[in-house]
Amino acid sequence: MNHPAQANGGSRPLQDRFGRRIDYLRVSVTDRCDLRCQYCRPRHFDGYAEPEDWLTPLEIERVVAAFARLGVGRVRITGGEPLLRRNIGGIVASLATLPGVHDLSLSTNATQLTRHAAALKQAGLHRLNISLDSLDRECVADLYGRDSYDAVMAGIMAGKAAGLVPIKINMVAMRDVNEHEIERMAAFCLDNGFILRLIEAMPIGEAGRNASYLPLDGVRERLIERFDLEPCARELGGGPARYWQTRDGRGQIGFITPISQHFCATCNRVRLAVDGTLYLCLGQEARFELRPLLRAGIDDCSLDAAIREAIELKPERHEFIEAPGRIMRFMSQTGG
Ligand code: SAM
């Protein structure tokens, strides 16, 4: 395992103009998905990136290698649904061996995971984030537009059996949709050794704006009482989730509150979309196009400089509350 400081040869860490250290990259390998989550993608959407605009595996590797040289050691592969990208195992393998990448995870809806779990582990993937909003078959079908319950549950267990742990389960908590299932989901995760992370729905794109927002403060109070939680003694994950743990040591539950208690002041991440667009903030349009540079034959040194230039564009904060209609693209286009 390489440490980022070794890989970047002691060069200046990647920092934005607000003094935030950038050390986390999300890499979308496709904008396609086999589910249509109500809060993510509009039902009749068909404006996907053209295949000739998708970064090739080699281009993805070059960009991630450049970020790693600049001290970005945590990388999460995402989408769309990343397991739909052809030769995802090869992409994982190429990123897993990059100097400086010390935490390589993948975010999936788990529908295809039974087929891929062992190979992903073999390719060098460290761990999984799995999206699961409900344990109720009908609710899953309704939310995801397809009866995927059995495939998802089998996929989750295959990921666990393959040792892609710790597995974090991401649940977008929504009023009147799955709010009543939160305790059940927490018990399921604690029983299986998964780390539940509850997430507030964000007004990203038309679908996100129509999602039924539920602030998590009340939910947290409920769970503290029900599962006898206390704040986690040590920081987990290095991201925006605030973790609580059961006093009996069974496990942790995280709360991600981009709306009710935003964490922009400590935002440490940027997102690379499948077409090579670098998005600097989920809730703003700020972006930087890397594909034209890659295809024009940019050298490594200039690529590093271009990334530094891009980071200068990172906005101070999202404006989901002040301007909820601003972001037209949706999560699986950006790379969630
Ligand atoms: N398909 C993969 C998965 O299911 O994890 C990766 C892509 S998916 C877009 C990444 C995450 O974004 C999922 O956990 C999903 O729940 C979340 N997401 C999508 N739209 C959202 C929204 N409007 N608000 C909050 N989270 C959202």
XYZ file of C-alpha atoms and ligand atoms in Angstrom:
363
model
C 0.000 0.000 0.000
C 1.460 3.366 -0.992
C 1.023 6.488 1.005
C 0.103 9.626 -1.009
C 2.964 11.632 0.443
C 5.401 9.075 -1.003
C 3.786 9.184 -4.408
C 3.688 12.937 -4.883
C 7.360 13.269 -4.101
C 6.729 15.896 -1.457
C 5.213 18.341 -3.956
C 2.626 20.847 -2.777
C -0.647 19.109 -1.801
C -3.709 19.809 -3.861
C -5.528 22.655 -2.185
C -8.316 24.924 -3.355
C -8.551 28.691 -2.960
C -10.481 28.271 0.299
C -7.641 26.273 1.833
C -9.394 22.930 1.554
C -7.122 19.971 0.943
C -8.433 17.810 -1.920
C -7.628 14.174 -1.320
C -10.613 12.247 -2.655
C -11.691 11.526 -6.235
C -14.889 9.920 -7.489
C -14.471 8.367 -10.902
C -17.543 7.608 -12.983
C -16.939 4.844 -15.507
C -20.397 5.030 -17.089
C -23.490 7.220 -16.918
C -25.781 4.249 -17.680
C -27.649 2.391 -14.990
C -29.909 -0.651 -14.886
C -32.136 0.985 -12.268
C -34.161 4.159 -12.391
C -34.169 5.387 -8.843
C -36.989 7.863 -8.400
C -34.760 10.501 -6.804
C -31.892 10.133 -9.273
C -32.793 9.755 -12.920
C -35.878 11.073 -14.711
C -37.972 8.121 -15.953
C -37.832 9.038 -19.648
C -34.277 10.264 -19.860
C -32.138 9.151 -22.805
C -29.447 11.849 -23.125
C -26.437 9.695 -22.288
C -22.842 10.489 -23.147
C -21.793 9.120 -26.541
C -19.489 6.086 -26.318
C -16.769 7.898 -28.274
C -16.765 10.505 -25.501
C -16.289 7.983 -22.698
C -12.812 8.116 -21.275
C -11.013 4.914 -22.231
C -9.570 2.721 -19.471
C -6.132 4.159 -20.272
C -7.404 7.737 -20.090
C -9.077 6.988 -16.751
C -5.832 5.520 -15.486
C -3.884 8.595 -16.611
C -6.204 10.990 -14.816
C -6.270 8.948 -11.609
C -2.480 8.584 -11.739
C -2.184 12.364 -12.042
C -4.464 12.917 -9.049
C -2.469 10.330 -7.098
C 0.764 12.196 -7.932
C -0.892 15.268 -6.453
C -1.637 13.427 -3.204
C -5.162 12.188 -3.885
C -4.994 8.707 -2.429
C -8.668 7.874 -1.991
C -10.574 6.902 -5.093
C -14.112 5.655 -5.484
C -15.301 4.141 -8.759
C -18.899 5.005 -9.466
C -21.467 5.726 -12.192
C -24.226 5.251 -13.359
C -23.808 1.653 -12.419
C -20.074 0.924 -12.664
C -20.548 -2.844 -13.011
C -22.175 -2.186 -16.408
C -18.872 -0.882 -17.828
C -17.183 -3.516 -19.959
C -14.024 -4.873 -18.352
C -14.622 -3.138 -15.051
C -12.219 -5.670 -13.534
C -9.449 -4.405 -15.798
C -10.154 -0.786 -14.850
C -10.097 -1.697 -11.149
C -6.836 -3.603 -11.581
C -5.171 -0.678 -13.348
C -6.168 1.776 -10.599
C -5.397 -0.577 -7.702
C -1.717 -0.719 -8.588
C -1.205 3.031 -9.087
C 1.384 4.504 -6.739
C -0.361 6.700 -4.198
C -3.813 5.106 -4.366
C -4.260 3.704 -0.876
C -8.050 3.391 -0.675
C -9.924 2.091 -3.713
C -13.648 1.547 -3.316
C -16.602 1.100 -5.658
C -20.181 2.254 -5.313
C -22.798 -0.126 -6.727
C -26.487 -0.932 -6.635
C -25.385 -4.600 -6.306
C -27.700 -5.985 -9.015
C -24.705 -7.463 -10.877
C -22.479 -8.074 -7.900
C -22.832 -11.859 -7.619
C -21.080 -12.139 -11.016
C -18.360 -9.623 -10.224
C -17.532 -9.740 -6.512
C -14.754 -12.339 -6.518
C -13.113 -10.881 -9.629
C -13.210 -7.360 -8.175
C -11.497 -8.580 -5.036
C -8.933 -10.382 -7.155
C -8.381 -7.193 -9.194
C -7.415 -5.318 -6.038
C -10.614 -3.514 -5.020
C -10.553 -2.797 -1.298
C -14.179 -2.287 -0.353
C -17.738 -1.565 -1.455
C -20.389 1.064 -0.944
C -23.799 -0.368 -1.741
C -26.939 1.661 -2.295
C -30.010 0.144 -0.670
C -33.013 2.245 0.273
C -35.445 -0.404 1.424
C -35.769 -3.981 2.613
C -39.306 -4.204 1.302
C -39.636 -5.899 -2.097
C -42.509 -3.703 -3.259
C -40.876 -0.508 -2.102
C -37.653 -1.518 -3.900
C -39.575 -2.176 -7.122
C -41.410 1.103 -6.820
C -38.330 3.172 -5.968
C -35.993 1.543 -8.504
C -38.490 0.981 -11.313
C -37.761 -2.747 -11.341
C -38.111 -5.747 -9.034
C -34.436 -6.079 -8.231
C -34.764 -7.163 -4.593
C -33.422 -10.720 -4.934
C -30.496 -9.715 -7.155
C -29.517 -6.882 -4.810
C -29.666 -9.010 -1.663
C -27.676 -11.800 -3.306
C -25.166 -9.222 -4.541
C -24.685 -7.726 -1.090
C -23.986 -11.141 0.410
C -21.604 -11.979 -2.447
C -19.664 -8.784 -1.748
C -19.407 -9.737 1.909
C -18.345 -13.302 1.087
C -15.657 -11.973 -1.269
C -14.195 -9.920 1.574
C -14.873 -6.484 0.017
C -15.252 -5.040 3.489
C -16.161 -2.976 5.363
C -19.361 -2.688 3.334
C -21.126 0.633 3.698
C -24.839 0.618 2.904
C -26.088 3.983 1.632
C -29.776 4.668 2.202
C -31.387 7.870 0.938
C -33.942 8.529 3.652
C -37.221 9.993 2.394
C -40.330 11.135 4.195
C -43.362 8.910 3.547
C -41.286 6.630 1.299
C -38.854 4.657 3.445
C -38.741 6.660 6.666
C -40.612 3.884 8.492
C -37.952 1.359 7.432
C -34.937 3.099 8.921
C -34.873 1.144 12.212
C -35.265 -2.115 10.316
C -32.440 -1.196 7.950
C -30.217 -0.224 10.888
C -30.864 -3.597 12.566
C -30.176 -5.438 9.288
C -26.848 -3.634 8.881
C -25.768 -4.110 12.497
C -26.666 -7.819 12.330
C -24.606 -8.307 9.175
C -21.608 -6.166 10.035
C -22.460 -3.447 7.482
C -22.089 0.271 8.200
C -25.376 2.039 7.474
C -25.129 5.597 6.152
C -28.312 7.604 5.985
C -28.308 10.361 3.367
C -30.569 13.364 2.852
C -32.015 13.623 -0.663
C -30.448 16.459 -2.634
C -32.250 18.579 -5.252
C -30.000 17.432 -8.066
C -31.815 17.383 -11.397
C -35.550 17.125 -11.825
C -35.779 13.724 -10.087
C -33.789 14.892 -7.065
C -35.954 17.984 -6.727
C -39.067 15.820 -6.632
C -37.662 13.559 -3.902
C -39.336 13.756 -0.569
C -36.715 15.392 1.646
C -36.361 14.206 5.222
C -34.002 16.092 7.565
C -31.983 13.576 9.547
C -31.773 15.260 12.949
C -35.028 13.678 14.200
C -34.038 10.311 12.755
C -30.703 10.477 14.558
C -32.462 11.102 17.887
C -34.708 8.089 17.270
C -31.773 5.833 16.438
C -29.669 7.019 19.382
C -32.419 5.880 21.688
C -33.376 2.678 19.869
C -29.808 1.371 19.377
C -28.092 3.038 22.352
C -25.679 5.054 20.209
C -22.846 7.339 21.211
C -20.676 9.555 18.972
C -17.823 7.585 17.409
C -14.632 8.055 19.359
C -12.454 8.110 16.248
C -13.165 9.553 12.817
C -14.307 6.986 10.274
C -13.920 7.310 6.528
C -12.580 10.844 6.104
C -15.775 11.996 4.341
C -18.827 14.023 5.305
C -20.607 11.303 7.291
C -20.836 11.848 11.023
C -20.703 8.472 12.726
C -22.302 7.122 15.853
C -21.578 3.731 17.378
C -23.524 1.317 19.542
C -22.271 1.249 23.109
C -22.129 -2.562 22.982
C -19.650 -2.470 20.076
C -22.003 -3.985 17.449
C -21.303 -1.315 14.853
C -21.663 2.205 13.504
C -24.284 4.317 11.762
C -23.379 7.390 9.712
C -25.448 10.480 8.912
C -24.821 12.512 5.761
C -26.668 15.810 5.955
C -25.883 17.947 2.885
C -29.065 19.979 3.375
C -29.825 20.277 7.095
C -26.190 20.685 8.151
C -23.957 21.122 5.145
C -20.290 20.238 5.300
C -18.910 22.324 2.427
C -16.237 23.913 4.626
C -14.512 20.532 4.840
C -15.324 19.280 1.328
C -12.315 17.288 0.140
C -13.510 15.840 -3.147
C -14.067 16.324 -6.853
C -15.810 14.111 -9.404
C -14.654 12.878 -12.789
C -17.576 12.102 -15.113
C -17.352 9.383 -17.758
C -16.790 11.974 -20.517
C -13.794 13.489 -18.746
C -15.618 16.461 -17.231
C -14.281 17.243 -13.796
C -17.105 18.507 -11.577
C -15.882 20.613 -8.691
C -19.110 20.642 -6.659
C -22.326 18.604 -6.695
C -24.427 21.695 -6.215
C -22.794 24.090 -8.676
C -22.025 24.095 -12.397
C -18.273 24.651 -11.951
C -16.430 22.178 -14.191
C -13.251 21.623 -16.144
C -12.959 19.556 -19.332
C -10.078 17.087 -19.247
C -10.958 14.972 -22.319
C -9.839 17.513 -24.939
C -6.487 17.821 -23.179
C -6.034 14.062 -22.939
C -6.911 13.567 -26.598
C -4.607 16.390 -27.658
C -1.716 14.432 -26.148
C -1.057 16.454 -22.989
C 2.064 15.319 -21.092
C 1.980 14.292 -17.425
C 3.475 17.496 -16.123
C 0.943 19.659 -17.961
C -1.874 17.336 -16.876
C -0.905 17.863 -13.243
C -0.881 21.624 -13.856
C -4.308 21.457 -15.534
C -5.719 19.632 -12.511
C -4.317 22.286 -10.187
C -5.939 24.927 -12.411
C -9.257 23.045 -12.254
C -9.172 22.859 -8.465
C -8.986 26.670 -8.390
C -12.536 26.626 -9.760
C -13.983 24.712 -6.820
C -16.829 26.809 -5.397
C -17.015 27.623 -1.717
C -20.303 25.815 -1.188
C -23.412 24.400 -2.789
C -26.619 26.427 -2.924
C -29.169 23.635 -2.707
C -31.326 25.698 -0.374
C -30.948 29.143 -1.985
C -31.127 27.863 -5.575
C -32.635 24.363 -5.593
C -33.389 24.585 -9.319
C -29.814 25.278 -10.357
C -28.466 21.801 -11.057
C -30.082 20.254 -14.109
C -27.767 17.267 -14.437
C -28.572 14.354 -12.160
C -26.449 12.257 -9.893
C -25.684 9.394 -12.234
C -24.456 11.876 -14.885
C -22.063 13.531 -12.455
C -20.871 10.339 -10.823
C -22.594 9.885 -7.490
N -25.035 2.917 -9.164
C -24.136 3.149 -8.083
C -24.851 3.014 -6.763
O -26.037 2.676 -6.756
O -24.212 3.204 -5.726
C -23.381 4.470 -8.146
C -24.077 5.673 -8.644
S -25.410 6.274 -7.638
C -25.848 7.728 -8.571
C -24.527 6.888 -6.234
C -25.362 7.320 -5.066
O -26.024 8.519 -5.374
C -26.421 6.325 -4.609
O -26.178 5.966 -3.268
C -27.690 7.127 -4.725
O -28.591 6.786 -3.716
C -27.205 8.553 -4.597
N -28.119 9.566 -5.130
C -28.603 9.688 -6.382
N -29.416 10.755 -6.489
C -29.436 11.337 -5.266
C -30.095 12.486 -4.716
N -30.888 13.249 -5.463
N -29.870 12.783 -3.426
C -29.057 12.007 -2.644
N -28.413 10.925 -3.095
C -28.603 10.584 -4.390
